[in-house]
mmCIF file of C-alpha atoms in Angstrom:
data_model
loop_
_atom_site.group_PDB
_atom_site.id
_atom_site.type_symbol
_atom_site.label_atom_id
_atom_site.label_comp_id
_atom_site.label_asym_id
_atom_site.label_seq_id
_atom_site.Cartn_x
_atom_site.Cartn_y
_atom_site.Cartn_z
ATOM 1 C CA MET A 170 12.355 -0.777 -10.330
ATOM 2 C CA LYS A 171 10.005 2.132 -10.946
ATOM 3 C CA VAL A 172 7.440 3.048 -8.277
ATOM 4 C CA ARG A 173 4.821 5.546 -9.440
ATOM 5 C CA VAL A 174 2.831 7.154 -6.628
ATOM 6 C CA LEU A 175 -0.769 7.218 -7.859
ATOM 7 C CA GLY A 176 -2.157 8.097 -4.450
ATOM 8 C CA CYS A 177 -0.946 8.222 -0.852
ATOM 9 C CA SER A 178 -3.569 10.280 0.979
ATOM 10 C CA GLY A 179 -5.553 9.100 3.965
ATOM 11 C CA SER A 180 -8.765 10.332 2.352
ATOM 12 C CA ILE A 181 -10.048 12.327 -0.617
ATOM 13 C CA ALA A 182 -10.042 16.022 -1.478
ATOM 14 C CA ARG A 183 -8.845 18.047 -4.449
ATOM 15 C CA ASP A 184 -5.418 16.648 -5.437
ATOM 16 C CA SER A 185 -5.686 13.987 -2.709
ATOM 17 C CA ARG A 186 -6.013 10.398 -3.886
ATOM 18 C CA THR A 187 -6.014 7.309 -1.724
ATOM 19 C CA THR A 188 -3.319 4.676 -1.668
ATOM 20 C CA ALA A 189 -2.124 3.067 -4.871
ATOM 21 C CA PHE A 190 1.389 2.407 -6.153
ATOM 22 C CA PHE A 191 2.116 1.430 -9.769
ATOM 23 C CA ILE A 192 5.194 -0.784 -10.012
ATOM 24 C CA ASP A 193 7.005 -1.137 -13.345
ATOM 25 C CA ASP A 194 3.777 -0.466 -15.247
ATOM 26 C CA HIS A 195 2.191 -3.844 -14.473
ATOM 27 C CA ILE A 196 1.836 -4.296 -10.690
ATOM 28 C CA LEU A 197 -0.423 -2.413 -8.275
ATOM 29 C CA VAL A 198 0.219 -2.289 -4.552
ATOM 30 C CA ASP A 199 -3.210 -1.332 -3.232
ATOM 31 C CA ALA A 200 -5.971 -0.004 -5.451
ATOM 32 C CA GLY A 201 -7.187 3.265 -4.004
ATOM 33 C CA THR A 202 -8.700 6.163 -5.895
ATOM 34 C CA GLY A 203 -5.345 7.118 -7.439
ATOM 35 C CA VAL A 204 -5.784 4.294 -9.944
ATOM 36 C CA GLY A 205 -8.333 6.511 -11.700
ATOM 37 C CA ASP A 206 -5.508 8.705 -13.013
ATOM 38 C CA LEU A 207 -4.209 5.882 -15.219
ATOM 39 C CA SER A 208 -5.115 5.731 -18.879
ATOM 40 C CA VAL A 209 -7.211 2.859 -20.176
ATOM 41 C CA GLU A 210 -4.086 1.450 -21.826
ATOM 42 C CA GLU A 211 -2.146 1.610 -18.556
ATOM 43 C CA MET A 212 -4.973 -0.081 -16.672
ATOM 44 C CA ALA A 213 -5.096 -2.841 -19.268
ATOM 45 C CA GLY A 214 -1.390 -3.500 -18.684
ATOM 46 C CA ILE A 215 -1.845 -4.321 -14.996
ATOM 47 C CA THR A 216 -1.343 -8.038 -14.391
ATOM 48 C CA HIS A 217 -1.127 -8.301 -10.579
ATOM 49 C CA VAL A 218 -2.614 -6.440 -7.610
ATOM 50 C CA PHE A 219 -1.311 -6.842 -4.053
ATOM 51 C CA LEU A 220 -3.631 -5.516 -1.348
ATOM 52 C CA THR A 221 -2.526 -4.602 2.158
ATOM 53 C CA HIS A 222 -6.004 -4.897 3.686
ATOM 54 C CA SER A 223 -9.718 -4.578 3.014
ATOM 55 C CA HIS A 224 -10.482 -0.945 3.863
ATOM 56 C CA LEU A 225 -12.249 1.050 1.171
ATOM 57 C CA ASP A 226 -9.493 3.616 0.627
ATOM 58 C CA HIS A 227 -7.176 0.777 -0.434
ATOM 59 C CA ILE A 228 -9.587 -1.194 -2.644
ATOM 60 C CA ALA A 229 -11.990 1.442 -4.031
ATOM 61 C CA ALA A 230 -10.728 1.342 -7.605
ATOM 62 C CA LEU A 231 -10.406 -2.435 -7.918
ATOM 63 C CA PRO A 232 -14.029 -3.138 -8.981
ATOM 64 C CA LEU A 233 -14.019 -0.110 -11.296
ATOM 65 C CA LEU A 234 -10.705 -1.154 -12.827
ATOM 66 C CA LEU A 235 -12.232 -4.503 -13.762
ATOM 67 C CA ASP A 236 -15.265 -2.780 -15.228
ATOM 68 C CA THR A 237 -13.031 -0.522 -17.337
ATOM 69 C CA VAL A 238 -10.613 -3.046 -18.842
ATOM 70 C CA GLY A 239 -11.726 -6.514 -17.764
ATOM 71 C CA THR A 240 -13.017 -7.550 -21.173
ATOM 72 C CA GLN A 241 -9.936 -6.137 -22.918
ATOM 73 C CA ARG A 242 -7.611 -8.452 -21.045
ATOM 74 C CA CYS A 243 -6.318 -11.737 -22.407
ATOM 75 C CA ALA A 244 -5.983 -13.241 -18.905
ATOM 76 C CA PRO A 245 -7.682 -12.721 -15.533
ATOM 77 C CA LEU A 246 -6.346 -10.012 -13.245
ATOM 78 C CA GLN A 247 -4.418 -11.718 -10.423
ATOM 79 C CA VAL A 248 -5.206 -10.291 -6.974
ATOM 80 C CA PHE A 249 -3.199 -11.347 -3.900
ATOM 81 C CA ALA A 250 -4.035 -10.560 -0.267
ATOM 82 C CA LEU A 251 -4.544 -12.129 3.135
ATOM 83 C CA ALA A 252 -7.313 -14.736 3.218
ATOM 84 C CA GLN A 253 -9.373 -12.431 5.452
ATOM 85 C CA THR A 254 -9.069 -9.598 2.925
ATOM 86 C CA LEU A 255 -10.182 -11.855 0.071
ATOM 87 C CA LYS A 256 -13.127 -13.029 2.161
ATOM 88 C CA ALA A 257 -14.168 -9.396 2.638
ATOM 89 C CA LEU A 258 -13.930 -8.763 -1.122
ATOM 90 C CA ARG A 259 -16.120 -11.761 -1.892
ATOM 91 C CA GLU A 260 -18.734 -11.002 0.751
ATOM 92 C CA HIS A 261 -18.938 -7.216 0.522
ATOM 93 C CA ILE A 262 -17.773 -6.162 -2.963
ATOM 94 C CA PHE A 263 -18.017 -8.966 -5.522
ATOM 95 C CA ASN A 264 -21.372 -10.134 -4.180
ATOM 96 C CA ASP A 265 -23.724 -9.199 -7.054
ATOM 97 C CA VAL A 266 -25.212 -6.487 -4.814
ATOM 98 C CA ILE A 267 -22.504 -3.860 -4.428
ATOM 99 C CA TRP A 268 -20.758 -5.040 -7.611
ATOM 100 C CA PRO A 269 -20.998 -7.960 -10.043
ATOM 101 C CA ASP A 270 -19.068 -11.053 -9.018
ATOM 102 C CA PHE A 271 -16.224 -10.790 -11.499
ATOM 103 C CA THR A 272 -14.660 -13.894 -9.951
ATOM 104 C CA ARG A 273 -17.347 -15.815 -11.914
ATOM 105 C CA ILE A 274 -17.996 -13.456 -14.858
ATOM 106 C CA PRO A 275 -18.157 -14.052 -17.770
ATOM 107 C CA ARG A 276 -17.696 -17.738 -16.846
ATOM 108 C CA PRO A 277 -16.514 -19.393 -13.624
ATOM 109 C CA GLU A 278 -13.758 -21.181 -15.532
ATOM 110 C CA ALA A 279 -12.636 -17.941 -17.219
ATOM 111 C CA PRO A 280 -13.334 -15.011 -14.864
ATOM 112 C CA LEU A 281 -12.106 -11.428 -15.130
ATOM 113 C CA VAL A 282 -10.302 -11.679 -11.781
ATOM 114 C CA GLN A 283 -8.747 -14.450 -9.711
ATOM 115 C CA LEU A 284 -8.145 -14.093 -5.970
ATOM 116 C CA HIS A 285 -5.110 -15.692 -4.311
ATOM 117 C CA PRO A 286 -4.374 -15.878 -0.572
ATOM 118 C CA LEU A 287 -0.952 -15.037 0.806
ATOM 119 C CA GLY A 288 0.504 -14.950 4.288
ATOM 120 C CA VAL A 289 3.093 -12.976 6.188
ATOM 121 C CA GLY A 290 6.540 -14.047 5.064
ATOM 122 C CA ASP A 291 5.411 -15.288 1.672
ATOM 123 C CA VAL A 292 7.790 -14.371 -1.151
ATOM 124 C CA LEU A 293 6.627 -14.170 -4.764
ATOM 125 C CA ALA A 294 8.383 -13.412 -8.044
ATOM 126 C CA VAL A 295 6.409 -11.462 -10.659
ATOM 127 C CA SER A 296 8.021 -10.397 -13.938
ATOM 128 C CA GLY A 297 11.408 -9.591 -12.460
ATOM 129 C CA ILE A 298 10.037 -8.195 -9.183
ATOM 130 C CA THR A 299 10.539 -10.007 -5.872
ATOM 131 C CA LEU A 300 7.778 -9.287 -3.362
ATOM 132 C CA GLU A 301 7.587 -10.226 0.309
ATOM 133 C CA ALA A 302 4.574 -9.828 2.602
ATOM 134 C CA LEU A 303 5.509 -8.142 5.902
ATOM 135 C CA PRO A 304 3.622 -8.129 9.221
ATOM 136 C CA ALA A 305 1.393 -5.208 10.203
ATOM 137 C CA SER A 306 -1.045 -4.460 13.008
ATOM 138 C CA HIS A 307 -4.209 -2.603 12.034
ATOM 139 C CA SER A 308 -7.911 -2.562 12.913
ATOM 140 C CA VAL A 309 -8.434 -5.360 10.369
ATOM 141 C CA PRO A 310 -5.969 -8.053 9.252
ATOM 142 C CA ALA A 311 -3.239 -6.321 7.252
ATOM 143 C CA VAL A 312 0.216 -6.678 5.774
ATOM 144 C CA GLY A 313 2.952 -4.442 4.450
ATOM 145 C CA TYR A 314 5.169 -5.267 1.489
ATOM 146 C CA ALA A 315 8.816 -5.197 0.458
ATOM 147 C CA LEU A 316 9.539 -5.150 -3.291
ATOM 148 C CA ARG A 317 12.789 -5.323 -5.172
ATOM 149 C CA GLY A 318 13.733 -5.349 -8.840
ATOM 150 C CA ALA A 319 17.352 -4.979 -9.946
ATOM 151 C CA GLY A 320 18.091 -2.339 -7.308
ATOM 152 C CA ALA A 321 17.369 -1.711 -3.641
ATOM 153 C CA TRP A 322 14.250 -2.696 -1.704
ATOM 154 C CA TRP A 323 11.147 -0.503 -1.537
ATOM 155 C CA VAL A 324 9.373 -1.147 1.781
ATOM 156 C CA PHE A 325 5.784 -0.134 2.537
ATOM 157 C CA SER A 326 4.335 -0.423 6.043
ATOM 158 C CA GLY A 327 0.722 -0.433 4.850
ATOM 159 C CA ASP A 328 -1.767 0.847 7.418
ATOM 160 C CA THR A 329 -0.407 -0.010 10.853
ATOM 161 C CA GLU A 330 -0.556 1.089 14.467
ATOM 162 C CA GLY A 331 2.991 -0.167 14.926
ATOM 163 C CA GLY A 332 4.255 -2.311 17.746
ATOM 164 C CA VAL A 333 5.288 -5.128 15.401
ATOM 165 C CA ALA A 334 8.880 -6.008 16.208
ATOM 166 C CA ALA A 335 9.002 -8.558 13.391
ATOM 167 C CA PHE A 336 8.426 -5.798 10.825
ATOM 168 C CA TRP A 337 11.514 -3.902 11.940
ATOM 169 C CA GLN A 338 13.582 -7.052 12.260
ATOM 170 C CA ARG A 339 12.836 -7.784 8.627
ATOM 171 C CA VAL A 340 13.497 -4.199 7.469
ATOM 172 C CA ASN A 341 16.867 -4.214 9.240
ATOM 173 C CA ALA A 342 17.703 -7.626 7.797
ATOM 174 C CA LEU A 343 16.877 -6.497 4.260
ATOM 175 C CA HIS A 344 19.006 -3.388 4.676
ATOM 176 C CA ALA A 345 21.940 -5.415 5.990
ATOM 177 C CA GLN A 346 22.182 -7.280 2.680
ATOM 178 C CA ALA A 347 23.443 -5.369 -0.365
ATOM 179 C CA PRO A 348 21.986 -3.358 -2.007
ATOM 180 C CA GLY A 349 19.817 -2.807 1.084
ATOM 181 C CA VAL A 350 16.666 -0.734 1.475
ATOM 182 C CA GLY A 351 16.341 2.246 -0.842
ATOM 183 C CA ALA A 352 13.079 3.713 0.456
ATOM 184 C CA LEU A 353 10.747 3.139 3.391
ATOM 185 C CA VAL A 354 7.121 4.325 3.192
ATOM 186 C CA MET A 355 5.466 4.753 6.601
ATOM 187 C CA GLU A 356 1.893 5.746 7.265
ATOM 188 C CA THR A 357 1.167 8.578 9.716
ATOM 189 C CA ALA A 358 -2.548 9.252 9.510
ATOM 190 C CA PHE A 359 -3.181 11.558 12.471
ATOM 191 C CA SER A 360 -1.506 14.393 14.356
ATOM 192 C CA ASN A 361 -0.458 13.941 17.965
ATOM 193 C CA ARG A 362 -3.605 15.679 19.236
ATOM 194 C CA GLU A 363 -5.625 12.831 17.684
ATOM 195 C CA GLN A 364 -3.654 10.139 19.497
ATOM 196 C CA ALA A 365 -6.755 8.485 20.994
ATOM 197 C CA LEU A 366 -8.485 8.294 17.613
ATOM 198 C CA ALA A 367 -5.324 6.968 15.965
ATOM 199 C CA ARG A 368 -5.029 4.222 18.561
ATOM 200 C CA LYS A 369 -8.682 3.198 18.192
ATOM 201 C CA SER A 370 -8.463 3.084 14.390
ATOM 202 C CA GLY A 371 -5.074 1.383 14.213
ATOM 203 C CA HIS A 372 -2.933 4.214 12.818
ATOM 204 C CA LEU A 373 0.251 6.077 13.695
ATOM 205 C CA THR A 374 0.790 9.612 14.940
ATOM 206 C CA PRO A 375 4.172 11.382 14.736
ATOM 207 C CA ALA A 376 4.836 10.458 18.378
ATOM 208 C CA ALA A 377 4.106 6.806 17.651
ATOM 209 C CA LEU A 378 6.150 7.013 14.449
ATOM 210 C CA ALA A 379 9.148 8.173 16.497
ATOM 211 C CA GLN A 380 8.921 5.025 18.593
ATOM 212 C CA GLU A 381 8.751 2.938 15.443
ATOM 213 C CA LEU A 382 11.700 4.584 13.676
ATOM 214 C CA ALA A 383 13.816 4.186 16.820
ATOM 215 C CA GLN A 384 13.999 0.492 15.891
ATOM 216 C CA LEU A 385 15.950 1.169 12.690
ATOM 217 C CA SER A 386 19.489 -0.153 12.927
ATOM 218 C CA ASP A 387 20.654 2.486 10.399
ATOM 219 C CA PRO A 388 18.423 5.582 10.716
ATOM 220 C CA ALA A 389 20.405 7.510 8.121
ATOM 221 C CA GLY A 390 20.633 4.623 5.691
ATOM 222 C CA PHE A 391 17.663 5.502 3.491
ATOM 223 C CA PRO A 392 14.867 8.086 3.229
ATOM 224 C CA VAL A 393 11.589 7.628 5.068
ATOM 225 C CA TYR A 394 8.526 8.741 3.096
ATOM 226 C CA ILE A 395 5.389 9.674 5.039
ATOM 227 C CA SER A 396 2.040 8.568 3.604
ATOM 228 C CA HIS A 397 -1.660 8.407 4.508
ATOM 229 C CA LEU A 398 -1.872 11.990 5.770
ATOM 230 C CA LYS A 399 -5.449 13.124 6.328
ATOM 231 C CA PRO A 400 -6.025 16.104 3.973
ATOM 232 C CA SER A 401 -7.390 18.276 6.800
ATOM 233 C CA GLU A 402 -4.371 17.586 9.009
ATOM 234 C CA GLY A 403 -1.534 17.057 6.561
ATOM 235 C CA ALA A 404 0.378 20.252 7.322
ATOM 236 C CA ALA A 405 0.101 19.770 11.086
ATOM 237 C CA ILE A 406 1.204 16.148 10.852
ATOM 238 C CA MET A 407 4.270 17.009 8.781
ATOM 239 C CA ARG A 408 5.264 19.806 11.193
ATOM 240 C CA GLU A 409 5.290 17.273 13.998
ATOM 241 C CA VAL A 410 7.056 14.660 11.874
ATOM 242 C CA ARG A 411 9.803 17.156 10.953
ATOM 243 C CA GLN A 412 10.774 17.354 14.613
ATOM 244 C CA LEU A 413 11.829 13.698 14.442
ATOM 245 C CA GLU A 414 14.727 14.557 12.152
ATOM 246 C CA GLN A 415 16.494 16.595 14.810
ATOM 247 C CA GLY A 416 19.514 14.715 16.137
ATOM 248 C CA ARG A 417 18.407 11.378 14.712
ATOM 249 C CA GLY A 418 20.057 11.454 11.293
ATOM 250 C CA LEU A 419 16.718 10.708 9.632
ATOM 251 C CA GLN A 420 15.784 11.910 6.160
ATOM 252 C CA ILE A 421 11.992 12.342 6.143
ATOM 253 C CA ILE A 422 10.002 13.249 3.024
ATOM 254 C CA ASP A 423 6.304 13.927 2.490
ATOM 255 C CA LEU A 424 5.343 11.290 -0.074
ATOM 256 C CA GLN A 425 2.681 13.602 -1.506
ATOM 257 C CA SER A 426 5.519 15.644 -3.022
ATOM 258 C CA ILE A 427 6.805 12.620 -4.960
ATOM 259 C CA GLU A 428 5.431 11.263 -8.231
ATOM 260 C CA LEU A 429 8.052 8.657 -9.063
ATOM 261 C CA LEU A 430 10.717 6.663 -7.206
ATOM 262 C CA GLN A 431 13.434 4.829 -9.102
ATOM 263 C CA LEU A 432 15.215 2.040 -7.245
#
């Protein structure tokens, strides 16, 4: 399975694009501003989008993607997310005020996009990829995802403040079964000095990340990639995250340095 990192920043700035992962050239996990780096042909090849939650940095490119290639497609784009996330899309994006309602255009029976609810624990198979929705705790309803093709699992926490034991139970269970987990992507949006803001907004700091990673049954079993760094604090966050490696056997990598993962 090929995971192309289109964006993994917590906000925008030069060379900073918000969350979007391009899986095997036809699946998007989140649709942040990084989608804008795809060619028209690549956008037209996307068949499924899986959203972690409704915040703008994770959905910003979805309406624009439909505007770019919607009429070039031979079938509606299939978008999956929690029911609450889909409700937010209908009410606040595809509402004929912020953006045309492409769930009814050009015709209700043949729209450019179809929205499908999923729940935590749901498992779907899409063109050789197995996808499972994982629990997350954020300021709005949210999920993470685990995806696997022919190789190991790629696990993405989504935006989360942590404290979800079921997430780690599932990660450990996936890793216990061959071929295990090949990569874990964890958000860490704020430095430790912004702990109060991180808690209020439902994000992790390096100190909170340490508590989360302590629940791994095999800390050295696979690399942990850090995502969602705020551009103004990225260097400070990674300095604090690096301290977690000491004596723990962890392999921690700044996801912004990675363009492609092959699992």
